[in-house]
Short mmCIF file of C-alpha atoms in Angstrom, two decimals:
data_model
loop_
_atom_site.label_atom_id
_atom_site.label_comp_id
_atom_site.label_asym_id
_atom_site.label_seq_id
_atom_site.Cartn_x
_atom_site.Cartn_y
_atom_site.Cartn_z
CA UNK A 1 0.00 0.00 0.00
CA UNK A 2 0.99 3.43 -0.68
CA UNK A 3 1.71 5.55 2.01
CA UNK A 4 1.57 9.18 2.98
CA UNK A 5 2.93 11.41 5.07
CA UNK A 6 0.68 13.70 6.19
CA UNK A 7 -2.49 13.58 7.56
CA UNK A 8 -5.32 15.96 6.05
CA UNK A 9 -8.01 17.18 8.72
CA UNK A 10 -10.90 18.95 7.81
CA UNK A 11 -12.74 20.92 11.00
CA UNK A 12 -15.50 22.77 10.91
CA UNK A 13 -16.98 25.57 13.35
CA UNK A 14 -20.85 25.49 14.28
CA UNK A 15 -23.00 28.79 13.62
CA UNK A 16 -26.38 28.07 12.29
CA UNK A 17 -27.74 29.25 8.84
CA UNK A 18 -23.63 31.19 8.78
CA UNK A 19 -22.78 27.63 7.78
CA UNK A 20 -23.19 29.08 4.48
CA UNK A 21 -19.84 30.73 4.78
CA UNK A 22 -17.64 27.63 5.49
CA UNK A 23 -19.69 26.14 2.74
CA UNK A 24 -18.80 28.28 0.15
CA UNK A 25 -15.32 28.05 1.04
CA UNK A 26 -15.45 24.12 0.54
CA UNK A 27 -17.21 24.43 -3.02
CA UNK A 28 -14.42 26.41 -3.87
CA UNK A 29 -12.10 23.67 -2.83
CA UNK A 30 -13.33 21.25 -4.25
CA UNK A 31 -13.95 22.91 -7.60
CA UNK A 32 -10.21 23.62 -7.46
CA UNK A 33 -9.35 20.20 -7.17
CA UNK A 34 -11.57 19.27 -9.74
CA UNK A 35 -9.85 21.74 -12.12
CA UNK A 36 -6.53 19.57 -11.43
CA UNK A 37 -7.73 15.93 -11.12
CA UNK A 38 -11.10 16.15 -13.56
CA UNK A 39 -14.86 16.71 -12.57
CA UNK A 40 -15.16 13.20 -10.65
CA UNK A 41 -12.80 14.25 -7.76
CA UNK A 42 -14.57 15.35 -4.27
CA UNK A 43 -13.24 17.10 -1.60
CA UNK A 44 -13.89 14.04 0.70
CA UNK A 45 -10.98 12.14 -1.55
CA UNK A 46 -8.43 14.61 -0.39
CA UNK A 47 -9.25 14.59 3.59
CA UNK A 48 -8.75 11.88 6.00
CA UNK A 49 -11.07 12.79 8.93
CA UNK A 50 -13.51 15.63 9.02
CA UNK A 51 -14.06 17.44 12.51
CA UNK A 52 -17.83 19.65 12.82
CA UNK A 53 -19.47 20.80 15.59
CA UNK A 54 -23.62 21.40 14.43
CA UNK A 55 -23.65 23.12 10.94
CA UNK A 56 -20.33 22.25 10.40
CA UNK A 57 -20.89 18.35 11.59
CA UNK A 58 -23.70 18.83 8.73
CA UNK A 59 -21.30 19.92 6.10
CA UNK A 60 -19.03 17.52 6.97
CA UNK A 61 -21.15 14.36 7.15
CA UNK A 62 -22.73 15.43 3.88
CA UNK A 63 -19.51 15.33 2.07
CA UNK A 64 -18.77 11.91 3.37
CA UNK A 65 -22.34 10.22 2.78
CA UNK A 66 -21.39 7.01 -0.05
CA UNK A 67 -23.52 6.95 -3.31
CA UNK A 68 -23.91 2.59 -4.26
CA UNK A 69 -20.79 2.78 -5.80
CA UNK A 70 -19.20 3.56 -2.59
CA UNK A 71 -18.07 7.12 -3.97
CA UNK A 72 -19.24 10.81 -2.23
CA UNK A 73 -22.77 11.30 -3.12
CA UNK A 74 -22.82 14.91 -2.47
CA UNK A 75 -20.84 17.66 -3.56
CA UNK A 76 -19.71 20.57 -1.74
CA UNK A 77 -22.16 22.65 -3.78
CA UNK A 78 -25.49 20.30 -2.64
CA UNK A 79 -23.86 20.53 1.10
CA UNK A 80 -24.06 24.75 0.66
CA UNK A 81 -27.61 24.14 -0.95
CA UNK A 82 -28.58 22.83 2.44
CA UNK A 83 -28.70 25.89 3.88
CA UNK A 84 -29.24 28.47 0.69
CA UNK A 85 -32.22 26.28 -0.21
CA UNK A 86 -33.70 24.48 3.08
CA UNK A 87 -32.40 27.51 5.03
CA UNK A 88 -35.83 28.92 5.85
CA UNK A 89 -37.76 25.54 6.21
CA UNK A 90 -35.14 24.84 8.90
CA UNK A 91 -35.99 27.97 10.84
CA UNK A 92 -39.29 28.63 10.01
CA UNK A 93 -40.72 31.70 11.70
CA UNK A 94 -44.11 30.65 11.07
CA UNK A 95 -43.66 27.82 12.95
CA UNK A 96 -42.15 29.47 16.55
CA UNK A 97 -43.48 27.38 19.18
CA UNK A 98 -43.87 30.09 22.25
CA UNK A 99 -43.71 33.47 22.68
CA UNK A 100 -40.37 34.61 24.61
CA UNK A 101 -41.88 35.28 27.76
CA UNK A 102 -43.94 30.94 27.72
CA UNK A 103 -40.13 30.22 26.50
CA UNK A 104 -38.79 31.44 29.40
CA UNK A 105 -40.39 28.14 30.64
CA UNK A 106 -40.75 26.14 28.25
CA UNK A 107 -40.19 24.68 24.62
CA UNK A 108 -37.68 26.45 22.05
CA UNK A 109 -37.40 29.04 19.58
CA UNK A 110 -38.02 26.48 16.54
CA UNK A 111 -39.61 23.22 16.04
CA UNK A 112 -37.65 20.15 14.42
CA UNK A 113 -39.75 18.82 12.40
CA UNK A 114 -38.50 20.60 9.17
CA UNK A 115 -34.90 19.13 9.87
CA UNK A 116 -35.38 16.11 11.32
CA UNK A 117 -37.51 15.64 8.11
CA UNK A 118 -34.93 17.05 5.49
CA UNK A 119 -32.03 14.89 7.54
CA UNK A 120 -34.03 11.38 6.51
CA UNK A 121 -34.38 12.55 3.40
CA UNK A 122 -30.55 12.76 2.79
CA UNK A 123 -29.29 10.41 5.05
CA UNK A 124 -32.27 7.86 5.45
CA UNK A 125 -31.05 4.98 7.64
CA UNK A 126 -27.19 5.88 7.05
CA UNK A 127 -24.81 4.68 9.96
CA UNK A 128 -22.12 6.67 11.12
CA UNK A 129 -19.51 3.46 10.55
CA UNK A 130 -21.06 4.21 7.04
CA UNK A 131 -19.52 7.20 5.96
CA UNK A 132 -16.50 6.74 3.55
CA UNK A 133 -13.83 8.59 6.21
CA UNK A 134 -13.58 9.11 9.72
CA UNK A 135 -15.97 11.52 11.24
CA UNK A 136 -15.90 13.15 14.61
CA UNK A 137 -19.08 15.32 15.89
CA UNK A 138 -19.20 16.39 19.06
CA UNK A 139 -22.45 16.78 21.29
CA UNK A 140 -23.24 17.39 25.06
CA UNK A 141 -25.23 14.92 26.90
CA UNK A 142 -27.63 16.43 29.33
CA UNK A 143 -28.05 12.86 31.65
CA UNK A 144 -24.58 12.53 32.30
CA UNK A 145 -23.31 16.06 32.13
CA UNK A 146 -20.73 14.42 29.85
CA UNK A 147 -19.33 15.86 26.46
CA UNK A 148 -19.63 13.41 23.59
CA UNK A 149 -17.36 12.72 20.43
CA UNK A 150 -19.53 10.64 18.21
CA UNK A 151 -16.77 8.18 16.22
CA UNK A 152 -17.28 6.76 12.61
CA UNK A 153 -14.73 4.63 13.37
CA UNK A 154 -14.01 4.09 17.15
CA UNK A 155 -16.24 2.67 19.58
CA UNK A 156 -13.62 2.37 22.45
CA UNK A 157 -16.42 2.83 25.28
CA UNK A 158 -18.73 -0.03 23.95
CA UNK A 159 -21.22 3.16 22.93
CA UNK A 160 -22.35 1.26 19.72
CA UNK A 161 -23.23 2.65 16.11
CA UNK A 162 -25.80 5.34 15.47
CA UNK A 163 -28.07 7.11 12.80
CA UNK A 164 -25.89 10.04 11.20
CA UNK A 165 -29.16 11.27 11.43
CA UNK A 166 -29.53 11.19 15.07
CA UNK A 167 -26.17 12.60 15.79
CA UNK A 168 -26.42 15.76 13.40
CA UNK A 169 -29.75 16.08 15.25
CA UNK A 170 -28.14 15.93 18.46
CA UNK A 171 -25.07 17.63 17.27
CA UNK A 172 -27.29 20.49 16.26
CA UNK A 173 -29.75 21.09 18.89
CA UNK A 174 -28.95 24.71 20.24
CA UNK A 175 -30.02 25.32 23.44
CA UNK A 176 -33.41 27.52 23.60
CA UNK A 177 -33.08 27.59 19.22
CA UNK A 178 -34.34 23.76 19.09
CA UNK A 179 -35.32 20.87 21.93
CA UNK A 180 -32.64 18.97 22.87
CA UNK A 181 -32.46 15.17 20.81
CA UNK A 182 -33.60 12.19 22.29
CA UNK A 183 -31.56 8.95 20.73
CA UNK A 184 -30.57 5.40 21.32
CA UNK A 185 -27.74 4.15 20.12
CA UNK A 186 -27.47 1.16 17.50
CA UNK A 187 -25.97 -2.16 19.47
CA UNK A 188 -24.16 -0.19 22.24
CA UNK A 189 -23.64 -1.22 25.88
CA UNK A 190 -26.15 1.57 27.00
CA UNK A 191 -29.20 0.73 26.68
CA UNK A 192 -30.76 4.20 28.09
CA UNK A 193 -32.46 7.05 26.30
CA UNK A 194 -29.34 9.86 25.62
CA UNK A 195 -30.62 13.43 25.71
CA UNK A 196 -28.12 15.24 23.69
CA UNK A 197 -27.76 18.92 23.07
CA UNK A 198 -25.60 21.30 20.64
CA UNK A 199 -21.47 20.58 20.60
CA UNK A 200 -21.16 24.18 20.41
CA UNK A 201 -21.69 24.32 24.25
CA UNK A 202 -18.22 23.34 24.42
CA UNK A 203 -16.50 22.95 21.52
CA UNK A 204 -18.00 25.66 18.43
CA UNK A 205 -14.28 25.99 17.29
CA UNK A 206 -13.68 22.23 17.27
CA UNK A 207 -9.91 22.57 16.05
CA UNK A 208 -8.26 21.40 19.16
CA UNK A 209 -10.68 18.23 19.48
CA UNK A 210 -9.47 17.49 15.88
CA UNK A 211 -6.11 17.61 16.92
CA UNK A 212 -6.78 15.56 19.69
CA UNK A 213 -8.52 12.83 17.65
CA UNK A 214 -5.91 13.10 14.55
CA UNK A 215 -3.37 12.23 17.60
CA UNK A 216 -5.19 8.97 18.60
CA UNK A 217 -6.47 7.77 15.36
CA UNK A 218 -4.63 4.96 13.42
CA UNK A 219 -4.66 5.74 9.75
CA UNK A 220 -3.74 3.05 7.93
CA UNK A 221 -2.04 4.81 4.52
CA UNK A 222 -0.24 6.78 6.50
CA UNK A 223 3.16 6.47 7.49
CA UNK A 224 5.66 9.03 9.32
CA UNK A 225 8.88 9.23 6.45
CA UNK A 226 11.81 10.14 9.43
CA UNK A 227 10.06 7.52 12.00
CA UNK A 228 8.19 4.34 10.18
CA UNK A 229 7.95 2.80 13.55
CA UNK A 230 5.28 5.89 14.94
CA UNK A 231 1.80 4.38 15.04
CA UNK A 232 0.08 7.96 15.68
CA UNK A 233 0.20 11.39 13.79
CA UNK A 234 1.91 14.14 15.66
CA UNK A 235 1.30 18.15 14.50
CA UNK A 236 4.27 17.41 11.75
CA UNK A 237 2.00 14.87 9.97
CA UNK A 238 -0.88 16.80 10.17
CA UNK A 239 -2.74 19.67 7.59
CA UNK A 240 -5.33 20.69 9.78
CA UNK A 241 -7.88 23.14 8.27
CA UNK A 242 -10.37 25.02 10.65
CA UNK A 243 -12.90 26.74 8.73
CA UNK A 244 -15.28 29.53 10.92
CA UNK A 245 -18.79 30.64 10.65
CA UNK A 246 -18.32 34.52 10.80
CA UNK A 247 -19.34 34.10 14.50
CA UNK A 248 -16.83 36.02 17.86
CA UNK A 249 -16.19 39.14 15.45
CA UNK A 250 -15.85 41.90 17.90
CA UNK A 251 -17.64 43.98 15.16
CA UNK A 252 -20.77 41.56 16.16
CA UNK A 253 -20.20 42.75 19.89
CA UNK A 254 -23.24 43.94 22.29
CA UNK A 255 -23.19 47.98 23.15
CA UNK A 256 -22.11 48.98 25.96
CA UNK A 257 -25.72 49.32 27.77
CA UNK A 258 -24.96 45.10 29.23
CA UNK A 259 -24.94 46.72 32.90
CA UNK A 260 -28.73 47.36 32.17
CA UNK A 261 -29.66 43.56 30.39
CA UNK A 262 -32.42 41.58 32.78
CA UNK A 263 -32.97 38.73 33.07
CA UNK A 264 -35.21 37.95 29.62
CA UNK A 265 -32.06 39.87 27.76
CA UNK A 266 -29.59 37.66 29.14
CA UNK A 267 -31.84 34.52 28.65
CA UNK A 268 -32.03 35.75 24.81
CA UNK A 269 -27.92 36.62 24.24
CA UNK A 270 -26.35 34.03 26.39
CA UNK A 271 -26.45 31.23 24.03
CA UNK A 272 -24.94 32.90 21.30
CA UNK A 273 -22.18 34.52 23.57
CA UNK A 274 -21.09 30.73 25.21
CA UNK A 275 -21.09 29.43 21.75
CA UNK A 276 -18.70 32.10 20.26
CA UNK A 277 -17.11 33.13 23.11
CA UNK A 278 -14.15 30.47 22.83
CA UNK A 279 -13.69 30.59 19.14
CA UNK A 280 -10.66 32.80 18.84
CA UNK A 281 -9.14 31.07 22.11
CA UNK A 282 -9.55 27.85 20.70
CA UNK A 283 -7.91 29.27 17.31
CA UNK A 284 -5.38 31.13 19.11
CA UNK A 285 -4.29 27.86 21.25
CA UNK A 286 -4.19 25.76 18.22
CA UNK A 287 -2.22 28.23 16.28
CA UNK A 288 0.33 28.69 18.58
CA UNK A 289 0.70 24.39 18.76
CA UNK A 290 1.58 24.57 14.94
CA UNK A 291 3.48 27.54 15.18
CA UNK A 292 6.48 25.70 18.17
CA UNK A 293 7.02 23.00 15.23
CA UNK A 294 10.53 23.28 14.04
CA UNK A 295 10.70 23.86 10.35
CA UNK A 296 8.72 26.86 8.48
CA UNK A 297 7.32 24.13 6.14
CA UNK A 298 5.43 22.29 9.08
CA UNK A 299 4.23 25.76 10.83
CA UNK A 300 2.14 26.19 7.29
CA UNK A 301 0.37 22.79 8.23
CA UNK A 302 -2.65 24.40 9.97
CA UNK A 303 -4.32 27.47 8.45
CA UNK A 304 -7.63 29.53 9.93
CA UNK A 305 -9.85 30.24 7.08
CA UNK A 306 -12.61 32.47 8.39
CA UNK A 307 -14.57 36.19 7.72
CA UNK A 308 -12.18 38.67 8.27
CA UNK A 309 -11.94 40.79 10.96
CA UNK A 310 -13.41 44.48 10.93
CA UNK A 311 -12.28 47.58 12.30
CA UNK A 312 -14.00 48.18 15.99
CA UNK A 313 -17.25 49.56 15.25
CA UNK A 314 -17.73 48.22 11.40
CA UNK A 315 -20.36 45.28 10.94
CA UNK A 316 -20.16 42.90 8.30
CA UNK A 317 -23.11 42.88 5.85
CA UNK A 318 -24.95 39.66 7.38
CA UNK A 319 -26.87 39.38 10.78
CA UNK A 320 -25.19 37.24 13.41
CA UNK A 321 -28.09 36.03 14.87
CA UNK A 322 -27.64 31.75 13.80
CA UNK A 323 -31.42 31.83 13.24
CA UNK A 324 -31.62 34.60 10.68
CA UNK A 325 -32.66 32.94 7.62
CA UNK A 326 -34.02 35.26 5.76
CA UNK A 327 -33.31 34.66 1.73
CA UNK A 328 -31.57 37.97 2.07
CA UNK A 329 -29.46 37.50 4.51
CA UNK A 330 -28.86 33.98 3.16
CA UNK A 331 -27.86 36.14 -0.15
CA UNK A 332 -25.37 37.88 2.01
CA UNK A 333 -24.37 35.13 4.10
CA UNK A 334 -23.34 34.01 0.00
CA UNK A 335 -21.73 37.10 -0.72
CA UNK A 336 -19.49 36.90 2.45
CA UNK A 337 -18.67 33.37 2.04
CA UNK A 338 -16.86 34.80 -1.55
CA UNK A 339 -14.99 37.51 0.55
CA UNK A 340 -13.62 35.18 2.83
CA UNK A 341 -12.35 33.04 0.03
CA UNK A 342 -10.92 36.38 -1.21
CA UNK A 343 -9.56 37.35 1.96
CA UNK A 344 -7.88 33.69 2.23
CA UNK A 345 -6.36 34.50 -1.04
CA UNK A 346 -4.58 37.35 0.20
CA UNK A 347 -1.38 36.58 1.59
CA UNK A 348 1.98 38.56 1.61
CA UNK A 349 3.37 34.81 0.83
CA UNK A 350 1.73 32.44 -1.96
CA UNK A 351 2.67 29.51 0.34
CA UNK A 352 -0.02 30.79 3.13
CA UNK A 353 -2.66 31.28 0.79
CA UNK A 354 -5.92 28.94 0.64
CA UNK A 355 -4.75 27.92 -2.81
CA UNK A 356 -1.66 26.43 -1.93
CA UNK A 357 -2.88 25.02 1.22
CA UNK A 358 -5.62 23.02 -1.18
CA UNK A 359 -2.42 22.35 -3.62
CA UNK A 360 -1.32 20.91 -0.45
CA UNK A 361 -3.77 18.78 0.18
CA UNK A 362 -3.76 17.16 -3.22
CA UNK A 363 0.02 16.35 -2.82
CA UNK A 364 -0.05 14.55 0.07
CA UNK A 365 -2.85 12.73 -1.85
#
């Protein structure tokens, strides 16, 4: 068997309908690879483990759902027409369940039926051991208090199999946006009911978990060049690329009149502020693992592809709010997935540039 020396990781932030950003940036991928290796290649042929946390976890499972032939059934461009086209079935304002002050007690912001419907209809009775590369989505079980990492490929606790299905609903349920999942796992040990909620309580940047798992996972055409012996990728053998929602700009920032917020304002922002809060932490931590490796060469293995930052005070042109679907902010959320490709572009060096990190990509393939 052919080997390889590096390891290609594909994470993916959560955010809501801004999942159209990090979508457009992979159909721009993978229509770049297709200009080099001819309109069959996908994106999923040149990763070996995709990383999302809610929308992302969507994107990513989408890209690695096998057609009969055992080959990617969608494209990056039917994973951004998730959102572009489903985007306002998903969150439906006719179809609010309770006023804020009766959800200050109970139900959420949106029903699921619209997604739990439009996930069968893609995925259908799909396993996760099904999908054609590893797959790591995390969730937060509510029982147990315990943070989850659903594994395509690893079932080292004796949790079972799933429904992809089930875990992107799980993986997706925000807290007070949609109810939290109710699943049972496929031929695990536990037998019990698991009441999941949203990854992005702990984990919206879910860089450093991919790290993590790309440390402990056994790839098996992969082999380190200076150490054949090394079962387990180190931050050397890795290309890890974390792609962001537009969410934790500090042009998205709350005015100054906080000290005055009650309780039904804090209720309303606090979500949004837990989820994004950590994202440029987690980036920052992440960056600065790939940035103590010895040669310039490996410090280009991770790159941050996200939309850029603003000057204090400037907004972008989309609404933050993970719920907005309206088609036009959708239009927008379009429009600013295209900048950040642009903005990814611009480098002082070619070598940091998105292009030559997706050149990358296809030579370690």
């Amino acid at each position: 068997m052919e080997t390889r020396n590096k390891v290609r990781i594909l994470s993916i932030d959560g955010g809501g309908i801004r999942g159209v950003i990090p979508a457009q940036v992979l159909v721009y991928m993978e229509q770049r690879i297709q200009a080099v290796k001819g309109p069959d290649a996908r994106l999923a042929d040149y990763v070996d483990m995709i990383v999302g946390t809610s929308t992302g976890a969507i994107l990513g499972a989408l890209l690695l759902v096998p057609d009969e032939n055992g080959r990617p059934k969608y494209t990056a461009q039917d994973a951004l027409d998730f959102y572009v086209k489903h985007g306002e079935t998903i969150f439906n304002k006719s179809i609010k369940r309770k006023s804020m002050f009766k959800r200050l007690f109970k139900a959420s912001k949106f029903g699921a039926k619209n997604l739990e419907k439009l996930f069968d209809e893609k995925l259908g009775s799909l396993k996760l051991s099904e999908l054609l590369k590893p797959c790591i989505i995390t969730s937060y079980n509510l029982t147990y208090r315990d943070a989850l990492f659903f594994n395509s490929r690893e079932d080292d606790e004796g949790a079972g199999d799933f429904l992809v299905k089930d875990v992107l609903r799980s993986t997706s349920a925000a807290p007070t946006y949609f109810d939290p999942a109710h699943i049972f796992s496929i031929g695990g040990a536990r037998k019990d009911k698991m009441v999941n909620v949203d990854g992005g309580v702990f984990a919206n940047n879910p860089s450093m978990c991919a790290y993590a798992e790309g440390r402990k996972t056994r790839f098996p055409d992969w082999q380190d060049k200076d150490d054949p012996n090394k079962k387990f990728p180190t931050a050397k053998n890795m290309l890890l690329l974390s792609l962001g929602t537009g969410g934790g700009r500090p042009e998205l920032g709350f005015t100054s009149d906080a000290h005055k917020w009650g309780m039904l304002d804090w209720a309303k922002k606090t979500p949004e502020i837990m989820m994004d809060g950590g994202l440029d932490m987690v980036n920052h931590q992440v960056a600065l693992l790939f940035d103590s490796l010895s040669t310039e060469n490996d410090r280009k293995n991770f790159k941050r592809v996200d939309y850029p930052k603003l000057p204090p005070g400037q907004k972008p042109p989309y609404d933050s709010d993970m719920s907005n679907a309206d088609r036009g902010n959708i239009e927008r959320l379009v429009s600013s997935g295209l900048v950040t490709i642009k903005n990814a572009n611009e480098s002082s060096e070619k070598a940091h540039t998105l292009d030559a990190y997706v050149d990358l990509l296809m030579e370690a393939g």
